[in-house]
Short mmCIF file of N, CA and C in Angstrom, two decimals:
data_model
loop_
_atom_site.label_atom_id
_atom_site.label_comp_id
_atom_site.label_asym_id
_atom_site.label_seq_id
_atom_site.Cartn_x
_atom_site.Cartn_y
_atom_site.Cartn_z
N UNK C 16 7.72 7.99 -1.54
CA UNK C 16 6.60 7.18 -1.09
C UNK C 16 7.15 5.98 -0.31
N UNK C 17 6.33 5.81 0.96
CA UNK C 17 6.84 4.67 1.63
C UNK C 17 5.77 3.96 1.87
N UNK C 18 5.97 2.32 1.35
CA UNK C 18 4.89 1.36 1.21
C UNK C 18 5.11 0.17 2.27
N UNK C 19 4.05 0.18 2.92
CA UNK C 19 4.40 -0.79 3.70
C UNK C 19 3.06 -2.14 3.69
N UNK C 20 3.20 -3.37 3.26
CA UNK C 20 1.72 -4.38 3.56
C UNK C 20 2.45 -5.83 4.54
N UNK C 21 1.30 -5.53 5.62
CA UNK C 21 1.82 -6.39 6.79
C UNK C 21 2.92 -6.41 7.44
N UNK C 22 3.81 -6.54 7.73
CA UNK C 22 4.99 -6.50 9.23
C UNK C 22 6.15 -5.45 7.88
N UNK C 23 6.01 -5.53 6.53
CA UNK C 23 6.63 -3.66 6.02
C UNK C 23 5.80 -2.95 6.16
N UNK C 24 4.73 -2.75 6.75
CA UNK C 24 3.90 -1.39 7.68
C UNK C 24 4.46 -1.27 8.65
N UNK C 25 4.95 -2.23 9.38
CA UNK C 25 5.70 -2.05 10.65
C UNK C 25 6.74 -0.95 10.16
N UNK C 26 7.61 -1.70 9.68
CA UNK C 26 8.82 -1.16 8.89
C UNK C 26 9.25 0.07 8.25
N UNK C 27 7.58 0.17 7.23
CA UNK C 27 7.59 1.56 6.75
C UNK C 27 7.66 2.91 7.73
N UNK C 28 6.40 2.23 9.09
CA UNK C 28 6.69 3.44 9.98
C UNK C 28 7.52 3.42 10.22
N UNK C 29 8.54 2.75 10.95
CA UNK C 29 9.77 3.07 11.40
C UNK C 29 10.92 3.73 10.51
N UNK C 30 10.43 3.45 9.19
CA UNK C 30 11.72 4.35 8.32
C UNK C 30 11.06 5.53 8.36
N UNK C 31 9.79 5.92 8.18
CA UNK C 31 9.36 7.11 7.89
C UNK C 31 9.76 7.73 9.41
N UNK C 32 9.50 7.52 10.99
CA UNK C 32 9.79 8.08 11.30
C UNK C 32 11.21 8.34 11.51
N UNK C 33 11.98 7.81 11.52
CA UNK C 33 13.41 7.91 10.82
C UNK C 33 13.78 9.15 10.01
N UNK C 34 13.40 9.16 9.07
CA UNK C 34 12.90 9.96 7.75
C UNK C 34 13.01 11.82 8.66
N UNK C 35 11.65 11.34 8.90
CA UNK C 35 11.24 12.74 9.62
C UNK C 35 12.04 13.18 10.60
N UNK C 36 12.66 12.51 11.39
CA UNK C 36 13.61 12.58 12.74
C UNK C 36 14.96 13.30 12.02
N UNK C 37 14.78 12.87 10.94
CA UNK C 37 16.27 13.66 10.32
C UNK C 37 15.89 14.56 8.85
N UNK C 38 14.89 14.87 9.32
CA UNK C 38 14.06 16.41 8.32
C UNK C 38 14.31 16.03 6.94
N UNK C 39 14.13 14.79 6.56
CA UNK C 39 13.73 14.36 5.44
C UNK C 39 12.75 13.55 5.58
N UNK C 40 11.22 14.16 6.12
CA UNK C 40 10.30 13.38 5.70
C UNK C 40 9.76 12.47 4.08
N UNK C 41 9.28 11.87 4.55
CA UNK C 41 8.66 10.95 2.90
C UNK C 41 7.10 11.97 2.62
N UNK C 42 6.98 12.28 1.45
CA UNK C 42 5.87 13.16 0.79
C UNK C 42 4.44 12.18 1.46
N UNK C 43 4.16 10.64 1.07
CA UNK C 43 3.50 10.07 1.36
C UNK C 43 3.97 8.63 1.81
N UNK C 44 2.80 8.00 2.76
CA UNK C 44 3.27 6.54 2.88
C UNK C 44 1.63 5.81 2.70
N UNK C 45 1.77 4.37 2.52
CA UNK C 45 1.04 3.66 2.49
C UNK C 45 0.70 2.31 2.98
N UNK C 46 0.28 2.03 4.18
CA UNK C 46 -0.01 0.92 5.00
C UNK C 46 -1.12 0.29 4.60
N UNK C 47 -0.72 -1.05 4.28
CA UNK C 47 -1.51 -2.15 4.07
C UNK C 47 -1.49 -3.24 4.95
N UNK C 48 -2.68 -3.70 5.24
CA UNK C 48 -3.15 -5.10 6.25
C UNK C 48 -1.85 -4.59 7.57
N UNK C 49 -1.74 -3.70 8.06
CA UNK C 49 -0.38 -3.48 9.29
C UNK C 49 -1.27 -4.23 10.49
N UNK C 50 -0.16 -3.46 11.14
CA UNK C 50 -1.38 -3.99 12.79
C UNK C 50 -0.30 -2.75 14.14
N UNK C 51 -0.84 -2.61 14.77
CA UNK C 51 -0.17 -1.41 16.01
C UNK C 51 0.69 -2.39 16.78
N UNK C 52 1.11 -3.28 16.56
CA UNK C 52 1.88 -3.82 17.30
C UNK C 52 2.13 -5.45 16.99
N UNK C 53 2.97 -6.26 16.80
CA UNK C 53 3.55 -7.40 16.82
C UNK C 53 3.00 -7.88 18.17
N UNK C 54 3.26 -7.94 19.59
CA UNK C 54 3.08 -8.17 20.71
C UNK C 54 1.35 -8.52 20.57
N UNK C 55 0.67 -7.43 19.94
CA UNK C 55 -0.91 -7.85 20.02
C UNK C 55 -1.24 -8.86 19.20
N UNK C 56 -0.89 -8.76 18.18
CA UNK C 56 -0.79 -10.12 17.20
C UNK C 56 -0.92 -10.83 17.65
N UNK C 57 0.56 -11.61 18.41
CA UNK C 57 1.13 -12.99 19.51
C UNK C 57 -0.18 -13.30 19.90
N UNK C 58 -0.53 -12.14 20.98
CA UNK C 58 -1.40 -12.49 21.95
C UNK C 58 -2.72 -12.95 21.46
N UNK C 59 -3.42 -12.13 20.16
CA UNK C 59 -4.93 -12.74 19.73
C UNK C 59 -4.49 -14.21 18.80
N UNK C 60 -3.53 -14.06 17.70
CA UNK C 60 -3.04 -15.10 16.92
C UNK C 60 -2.53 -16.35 17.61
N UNK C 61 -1.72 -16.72 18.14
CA UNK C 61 -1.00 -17.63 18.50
C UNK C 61 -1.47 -18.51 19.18
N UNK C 62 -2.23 -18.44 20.10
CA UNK C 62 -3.33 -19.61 20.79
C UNK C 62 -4.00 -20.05 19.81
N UNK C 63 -5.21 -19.00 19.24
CA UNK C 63 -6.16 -19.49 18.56
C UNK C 63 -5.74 -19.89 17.02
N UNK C 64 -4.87 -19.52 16.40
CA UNK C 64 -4.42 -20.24 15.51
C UNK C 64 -3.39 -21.31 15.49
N UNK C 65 -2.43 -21.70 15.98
CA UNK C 65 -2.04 -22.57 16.68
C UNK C 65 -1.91 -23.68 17.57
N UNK C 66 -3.76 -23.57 18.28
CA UNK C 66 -3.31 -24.36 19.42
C UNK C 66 -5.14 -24.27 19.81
N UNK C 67 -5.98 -24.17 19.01
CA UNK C 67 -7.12 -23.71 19.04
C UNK C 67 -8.09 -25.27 19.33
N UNK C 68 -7.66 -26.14 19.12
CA UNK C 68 -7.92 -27.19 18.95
C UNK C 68 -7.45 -27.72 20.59
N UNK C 69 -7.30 -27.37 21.62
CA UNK C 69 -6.36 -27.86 22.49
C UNK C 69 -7.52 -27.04 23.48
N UNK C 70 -8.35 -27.42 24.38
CA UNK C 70 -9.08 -26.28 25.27
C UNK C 70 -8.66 -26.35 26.43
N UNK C 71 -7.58 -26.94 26.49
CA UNK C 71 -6.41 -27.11 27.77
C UNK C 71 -5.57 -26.19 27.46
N UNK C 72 -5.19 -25.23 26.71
CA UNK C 72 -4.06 -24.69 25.94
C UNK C 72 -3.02 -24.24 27.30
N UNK C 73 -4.18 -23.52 28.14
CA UNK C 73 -3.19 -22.83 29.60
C UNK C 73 -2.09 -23.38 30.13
N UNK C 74 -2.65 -24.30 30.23
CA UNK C 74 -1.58 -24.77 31.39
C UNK C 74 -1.46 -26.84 30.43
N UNK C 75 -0.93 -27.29 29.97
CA UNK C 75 -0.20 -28.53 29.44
C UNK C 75 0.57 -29.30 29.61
N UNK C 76 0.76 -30.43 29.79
CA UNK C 76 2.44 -31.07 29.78
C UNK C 76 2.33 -32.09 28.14
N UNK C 77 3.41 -31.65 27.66
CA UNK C 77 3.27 -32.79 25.95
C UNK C 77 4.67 -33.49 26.18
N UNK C 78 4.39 -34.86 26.43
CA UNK C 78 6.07 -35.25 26.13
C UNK C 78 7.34 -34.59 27.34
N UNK C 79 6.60 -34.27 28.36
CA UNK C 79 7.59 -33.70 28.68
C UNK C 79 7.94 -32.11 28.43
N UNK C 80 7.05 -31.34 28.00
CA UNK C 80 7.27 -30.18 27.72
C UNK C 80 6.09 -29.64 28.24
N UNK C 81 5.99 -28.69 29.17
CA UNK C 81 5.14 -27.58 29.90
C UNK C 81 4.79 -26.25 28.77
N UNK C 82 3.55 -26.43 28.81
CA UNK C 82 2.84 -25.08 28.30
C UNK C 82 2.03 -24.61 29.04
N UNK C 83 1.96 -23.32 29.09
CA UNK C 83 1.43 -22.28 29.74
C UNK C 83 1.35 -21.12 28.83
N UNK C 84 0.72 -19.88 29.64
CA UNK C 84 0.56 -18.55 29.36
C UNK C 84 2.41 -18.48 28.94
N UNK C 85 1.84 -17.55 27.28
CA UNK C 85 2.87 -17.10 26.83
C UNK C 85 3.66 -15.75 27.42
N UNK C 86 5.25 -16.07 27.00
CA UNK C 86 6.18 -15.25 27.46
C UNK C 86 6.56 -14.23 26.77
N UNK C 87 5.69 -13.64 26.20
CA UNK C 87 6.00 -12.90 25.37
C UNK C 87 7.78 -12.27 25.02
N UNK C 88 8.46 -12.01 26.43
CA UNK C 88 9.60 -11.41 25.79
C UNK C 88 10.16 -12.31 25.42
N UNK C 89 10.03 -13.22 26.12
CA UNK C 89 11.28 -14.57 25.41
C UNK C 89 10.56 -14.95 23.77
N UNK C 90 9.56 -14.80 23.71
CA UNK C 90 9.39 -14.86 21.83
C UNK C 90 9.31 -14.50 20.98
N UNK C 91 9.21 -12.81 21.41
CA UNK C 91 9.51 -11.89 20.54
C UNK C 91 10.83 -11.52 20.84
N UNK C 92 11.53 -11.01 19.49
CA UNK C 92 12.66 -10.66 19.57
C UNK C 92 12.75 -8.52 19.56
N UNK C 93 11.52 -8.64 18.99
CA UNK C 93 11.16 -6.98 18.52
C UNK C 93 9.81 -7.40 18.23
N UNK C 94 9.12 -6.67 19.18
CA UNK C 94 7.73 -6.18 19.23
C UNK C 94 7.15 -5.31 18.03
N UNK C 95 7.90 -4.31 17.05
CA UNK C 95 7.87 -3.58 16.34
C UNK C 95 6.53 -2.42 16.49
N UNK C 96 6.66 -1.72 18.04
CA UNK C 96 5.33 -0.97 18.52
C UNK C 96 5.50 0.36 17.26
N UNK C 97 4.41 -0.24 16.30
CA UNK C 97 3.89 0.86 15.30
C UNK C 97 2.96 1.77 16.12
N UNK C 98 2.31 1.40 16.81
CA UNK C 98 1.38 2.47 17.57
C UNK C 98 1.73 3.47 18.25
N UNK C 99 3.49 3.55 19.00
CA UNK C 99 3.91 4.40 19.83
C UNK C 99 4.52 5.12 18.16
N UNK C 100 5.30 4.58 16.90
CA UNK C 100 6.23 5.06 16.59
C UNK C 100 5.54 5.91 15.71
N UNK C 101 4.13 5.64 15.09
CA UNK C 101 3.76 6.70 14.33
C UNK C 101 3.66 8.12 14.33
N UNK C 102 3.50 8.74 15.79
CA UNK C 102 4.08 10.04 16.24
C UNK C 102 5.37 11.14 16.24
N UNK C 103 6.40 10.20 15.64
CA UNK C 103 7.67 10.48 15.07
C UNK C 103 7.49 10.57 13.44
N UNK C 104 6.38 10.67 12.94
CA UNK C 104 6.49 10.91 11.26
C UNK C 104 5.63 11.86 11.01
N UNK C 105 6.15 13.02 10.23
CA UNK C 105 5.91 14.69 9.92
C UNK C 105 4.50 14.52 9.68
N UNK C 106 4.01 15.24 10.25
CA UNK C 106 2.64 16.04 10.05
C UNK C 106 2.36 16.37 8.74
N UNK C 107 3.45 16.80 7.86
CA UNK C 107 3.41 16.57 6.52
C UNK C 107 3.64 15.64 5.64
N UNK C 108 3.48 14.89 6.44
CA UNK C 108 3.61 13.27 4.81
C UNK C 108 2.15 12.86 5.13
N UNK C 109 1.78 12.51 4.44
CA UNK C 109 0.31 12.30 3.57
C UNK C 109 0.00 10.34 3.71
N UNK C 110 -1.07 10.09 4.96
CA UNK C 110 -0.45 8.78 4.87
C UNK C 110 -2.03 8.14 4.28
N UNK C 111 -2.00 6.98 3.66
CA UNK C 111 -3.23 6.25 3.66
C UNK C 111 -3.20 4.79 4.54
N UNK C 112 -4.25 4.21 5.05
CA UNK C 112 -4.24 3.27 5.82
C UNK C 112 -5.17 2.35 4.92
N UNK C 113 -4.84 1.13 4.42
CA UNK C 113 -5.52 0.44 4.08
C UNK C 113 -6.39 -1.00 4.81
N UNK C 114 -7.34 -1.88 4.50
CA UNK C 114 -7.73 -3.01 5.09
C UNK C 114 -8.61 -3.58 4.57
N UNK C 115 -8.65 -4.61 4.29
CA UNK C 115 -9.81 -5.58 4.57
C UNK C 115 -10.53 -6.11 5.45
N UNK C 116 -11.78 -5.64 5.41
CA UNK C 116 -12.67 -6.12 6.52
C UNK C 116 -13.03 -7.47 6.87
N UNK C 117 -12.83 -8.34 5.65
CA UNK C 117 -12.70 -9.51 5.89
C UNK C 117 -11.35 -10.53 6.29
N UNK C 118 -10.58 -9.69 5.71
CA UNK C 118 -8.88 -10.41 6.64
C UNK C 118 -9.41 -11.39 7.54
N UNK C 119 -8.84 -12.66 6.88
CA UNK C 119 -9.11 -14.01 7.70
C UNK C 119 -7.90 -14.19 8.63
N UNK C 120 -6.57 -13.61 8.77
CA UNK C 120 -5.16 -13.83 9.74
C UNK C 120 -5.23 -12.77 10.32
N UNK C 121 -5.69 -11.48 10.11
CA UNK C 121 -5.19 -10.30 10.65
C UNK C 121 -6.18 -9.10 10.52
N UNK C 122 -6.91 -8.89 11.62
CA UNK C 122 -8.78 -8.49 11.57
C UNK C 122 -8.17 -6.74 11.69
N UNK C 123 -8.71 -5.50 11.41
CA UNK C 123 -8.57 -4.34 11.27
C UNK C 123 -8.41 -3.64 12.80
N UNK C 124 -8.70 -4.70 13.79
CA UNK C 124 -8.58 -4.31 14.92
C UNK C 124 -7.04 -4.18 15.27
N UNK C 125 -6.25 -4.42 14.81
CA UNK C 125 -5.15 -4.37 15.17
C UNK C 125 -4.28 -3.51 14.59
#
């Protein structure tokens, strides 16, 4: 069994497809609160929780420091695309997807 809740959903897929890539799939896995991607996160999270308060957020100068539209590669180090990697884990492992519909950090859309 491979358990994964929040960024170890990321994780779990990636071992499971791992797993499967070398014909030892996992029987079952289990994703909790995940999301298809780190990168989408950034993009809905990080303004509006961060910086939500600011309706200038685009474009800024603080002190001497320029803000703008985020760079994504320069701030992620690993995107962790669960959405491409789930296709690499056996048709035979048995997965459940869990969520809360109310998730106040991290909405089911992701």
């Amino acid at each position: 069994l491979v358990w994964g809740h929040s960024l170890g959903g990321a994780v779990g897929i990636y071992i499971a497809g791992e797993l499967s890539v070398a014909k030892m799939p996992p029987h079952s896995m289990v994703l909790e609160s995940t999301f298809s991607s780190v990168e989408h996160v950034v993009r809905d999270l990080v303004p509006t929780f961060w910086f939500k308060f600011l309706e200038f957020f685009e474009n800024f100068e603080l002190f001497g420091l320029k803000f703008g539209p985020f760079d994504l590669e320069g701030i992620l180090w690993h995107k962790f695309p669960s959405i491409d990697r789930i296709s690499r884990i056996s048709n035979k492992t048995h997965i459940l997807v869990l969520h809360g519909l109310k998730d106040e950090i991290l909405s089911p859309d992701h």
